[in-house]
GROMACS .gro file of C-alpha atoms in nm:
model
  413
    1MET     CA    1  11.331  11.252  11.940
    2SER     CA    2  10.958  11.241  12.013
    3ALA     CA    3  10.803  11.006  12.268
    4ILE     CA    4  10.638  10.812  11.985
    5GLY     CA    5  10.968  10.771  11.803
    6ALA     CA    6  11.146  10.663  12.123
    7GLY     CA    7  10.869  10.413  12.200
    8GLU     CA    8  10.886  10.267  11.850
    9ASP     CA    9  11.266  10.231  11.871
   10SER     CA   10  11.234  10.059  12.209
   11ARG     CA   11  10.971   9.822  12.072
   12GLN     CA   12  11.184   9.743  11.768
   13ASP     CA   13  11.484   9.673  11.993
   14TRP     CA   14  11.272   9.435  12.200
   15ASP     CA   15  11.140   9.257  11.887
   16ARG     CA   16  11.491   9.215  11.750
   17TRP     CA   17  11.612   9.081  12.083
   18TRP     CA   18  11.321   8.832  12.106
   19ASP     CA   19  11.370   8.714  11.747
   20ARG     CA   20  11.738   8.647  11.818
   21PHE     CA   21  11.647   8.465  12.139
   22VAL     CA   22  11.398   8.235  11.962
   23TYR     CA   23  11.650   8.180  11.684
   24TRP     CA   24  11.922   8.063  11.926
   25VAL     CA   25  11.706   7.858  12.168
   26PRO     CA   26  11.757   7.520  11.994
   27TRP     CA   27  12.123   7.591  11.922
   28VAL     CA   28  12.189   7.646  12.292
   29LEU     CA   29  11.965   7.375  12.440
   30LEU     CA   30  12.053   7.096  12.193
   31PRO     CA   31  12.434   7.109  12.242
   32LEU     CA   32  12.388   7.154  12.617
   33SER     CA   33  12.162   6.852  12.653
   34THR     CA   34  12.387   6.644  12.425
   35VAL     CA   35  12.696   6.725  12.631
   36LEU     CA   36  12.513   6.631  12.953
   37VAL     CA   37  12.397   6.301  12.800
   38LEU     CA   38  12.745   6.212  12.681
   39ALA     CA   39  12.899   6.316  13.013
   40GLN     CA   40  12.696   6.061  13.209
   41THR     CA   41  12.885   5.771  13.356
   42GLY     CA   42  12.779   5.415  13.307
   43GLN     CA   43  12.655   5.465  12.951
   44GLY     CA   44  12.775   5.234  12.681
   45PRO     CA   45  12.902   5.328  12.334
   46GLY     CA   46  12.569   5.232  12.179
   47HIS     CA   47  12.378   5.474  12.399
   48ARG     CA   48  12.615   5.754  12.310
   49ALA     CA   49  12.603   5.670  11.937
   50VAL     CA   50  12.222   5.682  11.935
   51ALA     CA   51  12.232   6.014  12.124
   52LEU     CA   52  12.470   6.160  11.867
   53GLY     CA   53  12.252   6.034  11.583
   54LEU     CA   54  11.938   6.187  11.734
   55THR     CA   55  12.129   6.512  11.789
   56ALA     CA   56  12.236   6.518  11.423
   57LEU     CA   57  11.877   6.448  11.311
   58ALA     CA   58  11.739   6.723  11.534
   59SER     CA   59  12.007   6.966  11.411
   60ALA     CA   60  11.918   6.901  11.049
   61TRP     CA   61  11.544   6.937  11.123
   62VAL     CA   62  11.590   7.275  11.296
   63LEU     CA   63  11.849   7.394  11.046
   64PHE     CA   64  11.641   7.335  10.734
   65GLY     CA   65  11.300   7.372  10.894
   66HIS     CA   66  11.357   7.700  11.080
   67THR     CA   67  11.706   7.853  11.079
   68PHE     CA   68  11.763   7.855  10.703
   69ALA     CA   69  11.399   7.823  10.601
   70PRO     CA   70  11.271   8.104  10.374
   71PRO     CA   71  11.025   8.326  10.568
   72ALA     CA   72  10.763   8.270  10.297
   73ARG     CA   73  10.765   7.895  10.368
   74LEU     CA   74  10.713   7.937  10.743
   75GLU     CA   75  10.430   8.180  10.673
   76ARG     CA   76  10.239   7.897  10.498
   77LEU     CA   77  10.028   7.685  10.734
   78TRP     CA   78  10.116   7.326  10.647
   79PRO     CA   79  10.495   7.362  10.623
   80ALA     CA   80  10.488   7.531  10.964
   81VAL     CA   81  10.260   7.259  11.111
   82VAL     CA   82  10.489   6.984  10.979
   83TYR     CA   83  10.795   7.155  11.126
   84VAL     CA   84  10.646   7.204  11.475
   85LEU     CA   85  10.494   6.852  11.495
   86GLY     CA   86  10.822   6.702  11.373
   87LEU     CA   87  11.005   6.897  11.641
   88VAL     CA   88  10.763   6.763  11.906
   89ALA     CA   89  10.808   6.405  11.779
   90LEU     CA   90  11.187   6.436  11.781
   91GLY     CA   91  11.175   6.567  12.138
   92ALA     CA   92  10.959   6.273  12.245
   93VAL     CA   93  11.194   6.018  12.086
   94MET     CA   94  11.500   6.188  12.235
   95MET     CA   95  11.345   6.198  12.584
   96ALA     CA   96  11.254   5.831  12.547
   97HIS     CA   97  11.619   5.762  12.480
   98ASP     CA   98  11.746   5.989  12.761
   99ILE     CA   99  11.536   6.216  12.979
  100ILE     CA  100  11.813   6.478  12.982
  101PHE     CA  101  11.705   6.567  12.626
  102LEU     CA  102  11.407   6.732  12.800
  103LEU     CA  103  11.617   7.050  12.780
  104PHE     CA  104  11.588   7.043  12.402
  105ALA     CA  105  11.226   6.919  12.406
  106ILE     CA  106  11.102   7.258  12.531
  107THR     CA  107  11.203   7.418  12.197
  108PRO     CA  108  10.853   7.371  12.044
  109PHE     CA  109  10.713   7.603  12.313
  110PHE     CA  110  10.909   7.886  12.146
  111HIS     CA  111  10.891   7.778  11.782
  112ALA     CA  112  10.514   7.729  11.794
  113MET     CA  113  10.504   8.105  11.734
  114VAL     CA  114  10.543   8.034  11.362
  115LEU     CA  115  10.188   7.889  11.366
  116PRO     CA  116   9.877   8.105  11.342
  117MET     CA  117   9.605   8.081  11.606
  118PRO     CA  118   9.456   7.834  11.704
  119TRP     CA  119   9.728   7.611  11.558
  120ALA     CA  120   9.982   7.764  11.795
  121PHE     CA  121   9.771   7.640  12.090
  122ALA     CA  122   9.768   7.294  11.934
  123GLY     CA  123  10.147   7.300  11.895
  124VAL     CA  124  10.196   7.404  12.258
  125ALA     CA  125   9.951   7.139  12.375
  126ALA     CA  126  10.135   6.871  12.174
  127ALA     CA  127  10.470   6.978  12.320
  128SER     CA  128  10.326   6.984  12.671
  129PHE     CA  129  10.166   6.640  12.623
  130SER     CA  130  10.496   6.494  12.500
  131LEU     CA  131  10.700   6.655  12.777
  132HIS     CA  132  10.480   6.549  13.069
  133THR     CA  133  10.413   6.202  12.932
  134SER     CA  134  10.788   6.147  12.930
  135THR     CA  135  10.838   6.289  13.279
  136MET     CA  136  10.518   6.185  13.464
  137GLY     CA  137  10.411   5.885  13.260
  138PHE     CA  138  10.067   5.834  13.108
  139PRO     CA  139   9.784   5.820  13.367
  140GLY     CA  140   9.742   5.463  13.495
  141THR     CA  141  10.102   5.363  13.435
  142SER     CA  142  10.226   5.466  13.780
  143THR     CA  143  10.202   5.215  14.064
  144ASP     CA  144  10.284   5.477  14.328
  145THR     CA  145  10.005   5.730  14.244
  146PRO     CA  146   9.632   5.655  14.231
  147PHE     CA  147   9.483   5.681  13.883
  148LEU     CA  148   9.249   5.975  13.949
  149GLN     CA  149   9.518   6.171  14.128
  150HIS     CA  150   9.765   6.094  13.849
  151LEU     CA  151   9.507   6.188  13.582
  152GLY     CA  152   9.415   6.517  13.753
  153LEU     CA  153   9.777   6.616  13.801
  154TYR     CA  154   9.870   6.511  13.447
  155ALA     CA  155   9.577   6.685  13.279
  156GLY     CA  156   9.595   6.992  13.503
  157VAL     CA  157   9.962   7.053  13.432
  158ILE     CA  158   9.912   7.013  13.057
  159VAL     CA  159   9.604   7.240  13.048
  160VAL     CA  160   9.758   7.510  13.267
  161GLN     CA  161  10.084   7.502  13.074
  162THR     CA  162   9.904   7.511  12.739
  163LEU     CA  163   9.685   7.803  12.845
  164ALA     CA  164   9.974   7.996  12.999
  165ILE     CA  165  10.219   7.953  12.713
  166GLY     CA  166   9.949   7.967  12.444
  167GLY     CA  167   9.807   8.282  12.600
  168GLY     CA  168  10.154   8.431  12.594
  169LEU     CA  169  10.180   8.346  12.225
  170VAL     CA  170   9.843   8.512  12.161
  171VAL     CA  171   9.955   8.828  12.338
  172ALA     CA  172  10.287   8.821  12.153
  173GLN     CA  173  10.121   8.776  11.813
  174ARG     CA  174   9.862   9.043  11.882
  175SER     CA  175  10.138   9.275  12.001
  176ALA     CA  176  10.342   9.199  11.688
  177GLU     CA  177  10.041   9.271  11.465
  178ALA     CA  178   9.972   9.595  11.651
  179HIS     CA  179  10.338   9.689  11.618
  180ARG     CA  180  10.331   9.621  11.242
  181GLU     CA  181  10.016   9.832  11.210
  182ARG     CA  182  10.179  10.111  11.408
  183ALA     CA  183  10.489  10.086  11.191
  184VAL     CA  184  10.274  10.116  10.879
  185MET     CA  185  10.092  10.414  11.029
  186VAL     CA  186  10.421  10.579  11.125
  187ASP     CA  187  10.555  10.524  10.772
  188ARG     CA  188  10.238  10.673  10.625
  189LEU     CA  189  10.257  10.965  10.866
  190GLU     CA  190  10.620  11.030  10.777
  191ALA     CA  191  10.535  11.009  10.407
  192ALA     CA  192  10.246  11.251  10.459
  193LEU     CA  193  10.472  11.489  10.649
  194GLU     CA  194  10.731  11.475  10.370
  195GLU     CA  195  10.460  11.532  10.112
  196ASN     CA  196  10.319  11.822  10.311
  197ALA     CA  197  10.667  11.969  10.343
  198GLY     CA  198  10.707  11.944   9.966
  199LEU     CA  199  10.366  12.099   9.907
  200HIS     CA  200  10.447  12.374  10.154
  201ALA     CA  201  10.770  12.449   9.971
  202GLN     CA  202  10.584  12.455   9.640
  203LEU     CA  203  10.321  12.686   9.783
  204LEU     CA  204  10.590  12.921   9.909
  205ALA     CA  205  10.766  12.912   9.572
  206GLN     CA  206  10.445  12.981   9.382
  207ALA     CA  207  10.345  13.252   9.629
  208ARG     CA  208  10.687  13.414   9.589
  209GLU     CA  209  10.658  13.398   9.212
  210ALA     CA  210  10.305  13.535   9.230
  211GLY     CA  211  10.431  13.826   9.440
  212MET     CA  212  10.705  13.893   9.188
  213LEU     CA  213  10.446  13.877   8.910
  214ASP     CA  214  10.225  14.128   9.091
  215GLU     CA  215  10.523  14.360   9.127
  216ARG     CA  216  10.606  14.324   8.757
  217GLN     CA  217  10.245  14.402   8.667
  218ARG     CA  218  10.257  14.712   8.887
  219MET     CA  219  10.578  14.822   8.719
  220ALA     CA  220  10.425  14.756   8.378
  221ARG     CA  221  10.126  14.974   8.464
  222GLU     CA  222  10.353  15.247   8.596
  223ILE     CA  223  10.566  15.244   8.280
  224HIS     CA  224  10.256  15.241   8.062
  225ASP     CA  225  10.074  15.513   8.252
  226THR     CA  226  10.368  15.748   8.306
  227LEU     CA  227  10.676  15.697   8.089
  228ALA     CA  228  10.501  15.559   7.779
  229GLN     CA  229  10.220  15.811   7.799
  230GLY     CA  230  10.468  16.095   7.848
  231LEU     CA  231  10.679  15.987   7.551
  232THR     CA  232  10.362  15.953   7.343
  233GLY     CA  233  10.274  16.312   7.434
  234ILE     CA  234  10.621  16.434   7.339
  235VAL     CA  235  10.602  16.260   7.000
  236THR     CA  236  10.256  16.404   6.939
  237GLN     CA  237  10.363  16.757   7.030
  238ILE     CA  238  10.678  16.748   6.813
  239GLN     CA  239  10.481  16.615   6.520
  240ALA     CA  240  10.220  16.887   6.570
  241ALA     CA  241  10.495  17.151   6.576
  242GLN     CA  242  10.641  17.013   6.253
  243ARG     CA  243  10.303  17.018   6.083
  244ALA     CA  244  10.245  17.377   6.197
  245GLY     CA  245  10.564  17.479   6.022
  246GLY     CA  246  10.692  17.668   6.324
  247ILE     CA  247  11.026  17.488   6.327
  248ASP     CA  248  11.282  17.560   6.057
  249GLY     CA  249  11.639  17.656   6.006
  250PRO     CA  250  11.915  17.524   6.233
  251ALA     CA  251  11.663  17.388   6.492
  252LEU     CA  252  11.501  17.152   6.246
  253PRO     CA  253  11.766  16.871   6.261
  254HIS     CA  254  11.768  16.884   6.643
  255VAL     CA  255  11.390  16.853   6.654
  256GLY     CA  256  11.410  16.557   6.417
  257ARG     CA  257  11.664  16.384   6.641
  258ALA     CA  258  11.449  16.459   6.947
  259LEU     CA  259  11.152  16.301   6.767
  260ASP     CA  260  11.358  15.992   6.683
  261LEU     CA  261  11.477  15.963   7.046
  262ALA     CA  262  11.123  15.998   7.178
  263ARG     CA  263  10.998  15.731   6.939
  264GLY     CA  264  11.288  15.503   7.039
  265GLY     CA  265  11.215  15.556   7.408
  266LEU     CA  266  10.846  15.481   7.347
  267THR     CA  267  10.937  15.158   7.166
  268GLU     CA  268  11.161  15.051   7.455
  269ALA     CA  269  10.892  15.137   7.708
  270ARG     CA  270  10.640  14.925   7.522
  271ARG     CA  271  10.891  14.642   7.498
  272SER     CA  272  10.947  14.663   7.874
  273VAL     CA  273  10.573  14.644   7.936
  274GLN     CA  274  10.552  14.341   7.707
  275ALA     CA  275  10.843  14.173   7.888
  276LEU     CA  276  10.689  14.231   8.230
  277ARG     CA  277  10.350  14.086   8.136
  278PRO     CA  278  10.271  13.902   7.811
  279ALA     CA  279   9.990  14.075   7.631
  280GLN     CA  280   9.853  13.735   7.525
  281LEU     CA  281   9.764  13.659   7.888
  282GLU     CA  282   9.594  13.987   7.964
  283ASP     CA  283   9.244  13.875   7.863
  284SER     CA  284   9.284  13.501   7.803
  285GLN     CA  285   9.412  13.183   7.966
  286LEU     CA  286   9.722  12.983   7.883
  287PRO     CA  287   9.580  12.763   7.601
  288GLU     CA  288   9.450  13.067   7.412
  289ALA     CA  289   9.774  13.256   7.477
  290LEU     CA  290   9.977  12.965   7.338
  291GLY     CA  291   9.747  12.956   7.036
  292GLU     CA  292   9.813  13.326   6.969
  293LEU     CA  293  10.187  13.272   7.028
  294THR     CA  294  10.211  12.981   6.782
  295ARG     CA  295  10.004  13.171   6.522
  296ARG     CA  296  10.235  13.471   6.530
  297TRP     CA  297  10.543  13.249   6.538
  298ALA     CA  298  10.419  13.068   6.225
  299GLU     CA  299  10.380  13.400   6.043
  300GLU     CA  300  10.734  13.502   6.133
  301SER     CA  301  10.910  13.167   6.079
  302GLY     CA  302  10.714  13.017   5.792
  303VAL     CA  303  10.669  12.690   5.986
  304ARG     CA  304  10.325  12.620   6.126
  305PRO     CA  305  10.350  12.444   6.465
  306THR     CA  306  10.080  12.210   6.594
  307LEU     CA  307   9.921  12.293   6.929
  308GLU     CA  308   9.750  12.021   7.133
  309VAL     CA  309   9.579  12.067   7.469
  310THR     CA  310   9.494  11.749   7.663
  311GLY     CA  311   9.315  11.680   7.990
  312GLY     CA  312   9.057  11.883   8.175
  313ARG     CA  313   9.154  12.246   8.203
  314THR     CA  314   9.256  12.353   8.551
  315ALA     CA  315   9.257  12.710   8.673
  316LEU     CA  316   9.622  12.809   8.707
  317SER     CA  317   9.777  13.089   8.904
  318PRO     CA  318   9.915  13.380   8.699
  319ALA     CA  319  10.266  13.284   8.810
  320ILE     CA  320  10.233  12.939   8.652
  321GLU     CA  321  10.071  13.068   8.333
  322VAL     CA  322  10.336  13.335   8.278
  323SER     CA  323  10.622  13.093   8.351
  324LEU     CA  324  10.493  12.827   8.111
  325PHE     CA  325  10.420  13.090   7.847
  326ARG     CA  326  10.779  13.216   7.874
  327VAL     CA  327  10.911  12.861   7.838
  328ALA     CA  328  10.713  12.816   7.516
  329GLN     CA  329  10.823  13.158   7.395
  330GLU     CA  330  11.192  13.089   7.462
  331ALA     CA  331  11.176  12.738   7.314
  332LEU     CA  332  11.010  12.860   6.993
  333THR     CA  333  11.261  13.144   6.968
  334ASN     CA  334  11.545  12.891   6.988
  335VAL     CA  335  11.379  12.675   6.721
  336ALA     CA  336  11.353  12.973   6.487
  337LYS     CA  337  11.715  13.077   6.548
  338HIS     CA  338  11.899  12.748   6.554
  339ALA     CA  339  11.692  12.441   6.467
  340ASN     CA  340  11.611  12.476   6.093
  341ALA     CA  341  11.308  12.257   6.172
  342THR     CA  342  11.024  12.160   5.939
  343ARG     CA  343  10.788  12.031   6.207
  344VAL     CA  344  10.722  12.174   6.554
  345GLY     CA  345  10.471  12.050   6.810
  346VAL     CA  346  10.350  12.220   7.128
  347THR     CA  347  10.154  12.009   7.380
  348LEU     CA  348   9.990  12.140   7.698
  349SER     CA  349   9.871  11.859   7.929
  350TYR     CA  350   9.652  11.905   8.236
  351LEU     CA  351   9.691  11.617   8.483
  352ASP     CA  352   9.533  11.572   8.826
  353ASP     CA  353   9.798  11.767   9.012
  354MET     CA  354  10.047  11.864   8.742
  355VAL     CA  355  10.052  12.066   8.424
  356LEU     CA  356  10.301  11.968   8.155
  357LEU     CA  357  10.429  12.168   7.858
  358ASP     CA  358  10.625  12.000   7.577
  359ILE     CA  359  10.782  12.170   7.275
  360ARG     CA  360  10.936  11.932   7.020
  361ASP     CA  361  11.098  11.989   6.683
  362ASP     CA  362  11.271  11.781   6.416
  363GLY     CA  363  11.557  12.023   6.367
  364ASN     CA  364  11.932  12.005   6.397
  365GLY     CA  365  11.948  11.947   6.770
  366MET     CA  366  12.148  12.151   7.016
  367VAL     CA  367  12.518  12.209   7.029
  368SER     CA  368  12.685  12.247   7.367
  369ASP     CA  369  12.701  12.626   7.351
  370THR     CA  370  12.329  12.656   7.284
  371ALA     CA  371  12.240  12.402   7.553
  372ASN     CA  372  12.414  12.616   7.815
  373GLY     CA  373  12.283  12.949   7.689
  374PHE     CA  374  12.132  13.227   7.895
  375GLY     CA  375  11.780  13.162   7.766
  376LEU     CA  376  11.772  12.799   7.880
  377ARG     CA  377  11.926  12.883   8.216
  378SER     CA  378  11.663  13.154   8.264
  379MET     CA  379  11.393  12.904   8.165
  380ARG     CA  380  11.510  12.653   8.426
  381GLN     CA  381  11.536  12.917   8.698
  382ARG     CA  382  11.189  13.050   8.620
  383ILE     CA  383  11.025  12.705   8.641
  384ARG     CA  384  11.230  12.607   8.946
  385GLY     CA  385  11.103  12.924   9.113
  386ILE     CA  386  10.746  12.788   9.109
  387GLY     CA  387  10.842  12.439   9.225
  388GLY     CA  388  10.866  12.279   8.879
  389THR     CA  389  11.130  12.115   8.663
  390VAL     CA  390  11.255  12.150   8.306
  391GLU     CA  391  11.408  11.865   8.106
  392ILE     CA  392  11.576  11.910   7.768
  393GLU     CA  393  11.649  11.619   7.536
  394SER     CA  394  11.846  11.677   7.218
  395ASP     CA  395  12.052  11.468   6.982
  396HIS     CA  396  12.250  11.604   6.691
  397GLY     CA  397  12.036  11.587   6.380
  398GLU     CA  398  11.734  11.442   6.565
  399GLY     CA  399  11.567  11.751   6.701
  400THR     CA  400  11.505  11.886   7.050
  401ALA     CA  401  11.239  11.828   7.315
  402VAL     CA  402  11.181  12.079   7.597
  403SER     CA  403  10.953  11.952   7.874
  404ALA     CA  404  10.836  12.160   8.170
  405ALA     CA  405  10.639  12.012   8.462
  406VAL     CA  406  10.479  12.230   8.729
  407PRO     CA  407  10.275  12.105   9.026
  408VAL     CA  408   9.932  12.260   9.064
  409ILE     CA  409   9.834  12.286   9.429
  410GLY     CA  410   9.463  12.284   9.488
  411GLY     CA  411   9.381  12.422   9.145
  412ALA     CA  412   9.474  12.781   9.225
  413SER     CA  413   9.259  13.035   9.046
   0.00000   0.00000   0.00000
């Protein structure tokens, strides 16, 4: 664990401990002071009954004003002011009845924290005024202490206590605000780190796919420049020999079979080149390639699909273009084979950081065997390899929707 993380955990532990302490202050001091009041000798039943009544009133005030109060209510100014001033007034009345209730009367010093500044100072000052008026008496009411001395001591204690406790509340509130800000910053930092990790993984996936694409292009060039060209030469030479009339008799059927084999090998070589790199993407971008694909598919299937391109075009890496093109190619192939559709729509959408491809039809929908076929598995693996996702929705008799979403990092060119 980092030092920052350890410090944040320690701070959170302290905050939780302090919140529990403030929560339990009245529930420790009120029963304690009540027991001490009732345990006094020489007190009549009436004194004890009033003490119990005041204890019940104070319990209800704290219970519904703080302990069970919704946090949103205490965050509003006037409900919090009413609660703290009521607590101060209850403490004053209880101390007037029995000075031992002074133990409970210090509760407002802690619960004044629910007030914003400078109201918290006012709450502390009110609690201090009530406490010291009950213990020292109001200046001028003492026959043993001169007025000025009594006034200075009375005012000095209240001012010093208010400044000390109020200053502590200021520091605590500022510290709590700073802690909340740090917590927000830590959350944002963690979110940014997670996002960066995801982007890094996507970059690696797209880089890996781009490397594979480069290798496929190299293989396509090698097949085209060597195997295909060689087979083309063989076909040309055999045809020239046939036209020259130099081949006849028993050799003629063998030459014919050799010509057929050479033509078959040339066809397979060209098919391999086409599979390694779509010809539609050689000199054009994805929208144009999809337009050429849908045009040829319409000629073969007799159904003319609609092609829609939305959003501002973003330069895509070859890996993304090839993968999305293959998704469209596979989806349209499945429509032609299985869907018996009358309407087909292809939509390419450029978003800020994503590119989406949707192929929808109104055909028969997929059966379970088709949904788990090799073509769809290959489609998902291909898109997953560049950090994207593929979703397929299909209901029997209601058509099929194939949706591919690929993140575009930094608008790769």
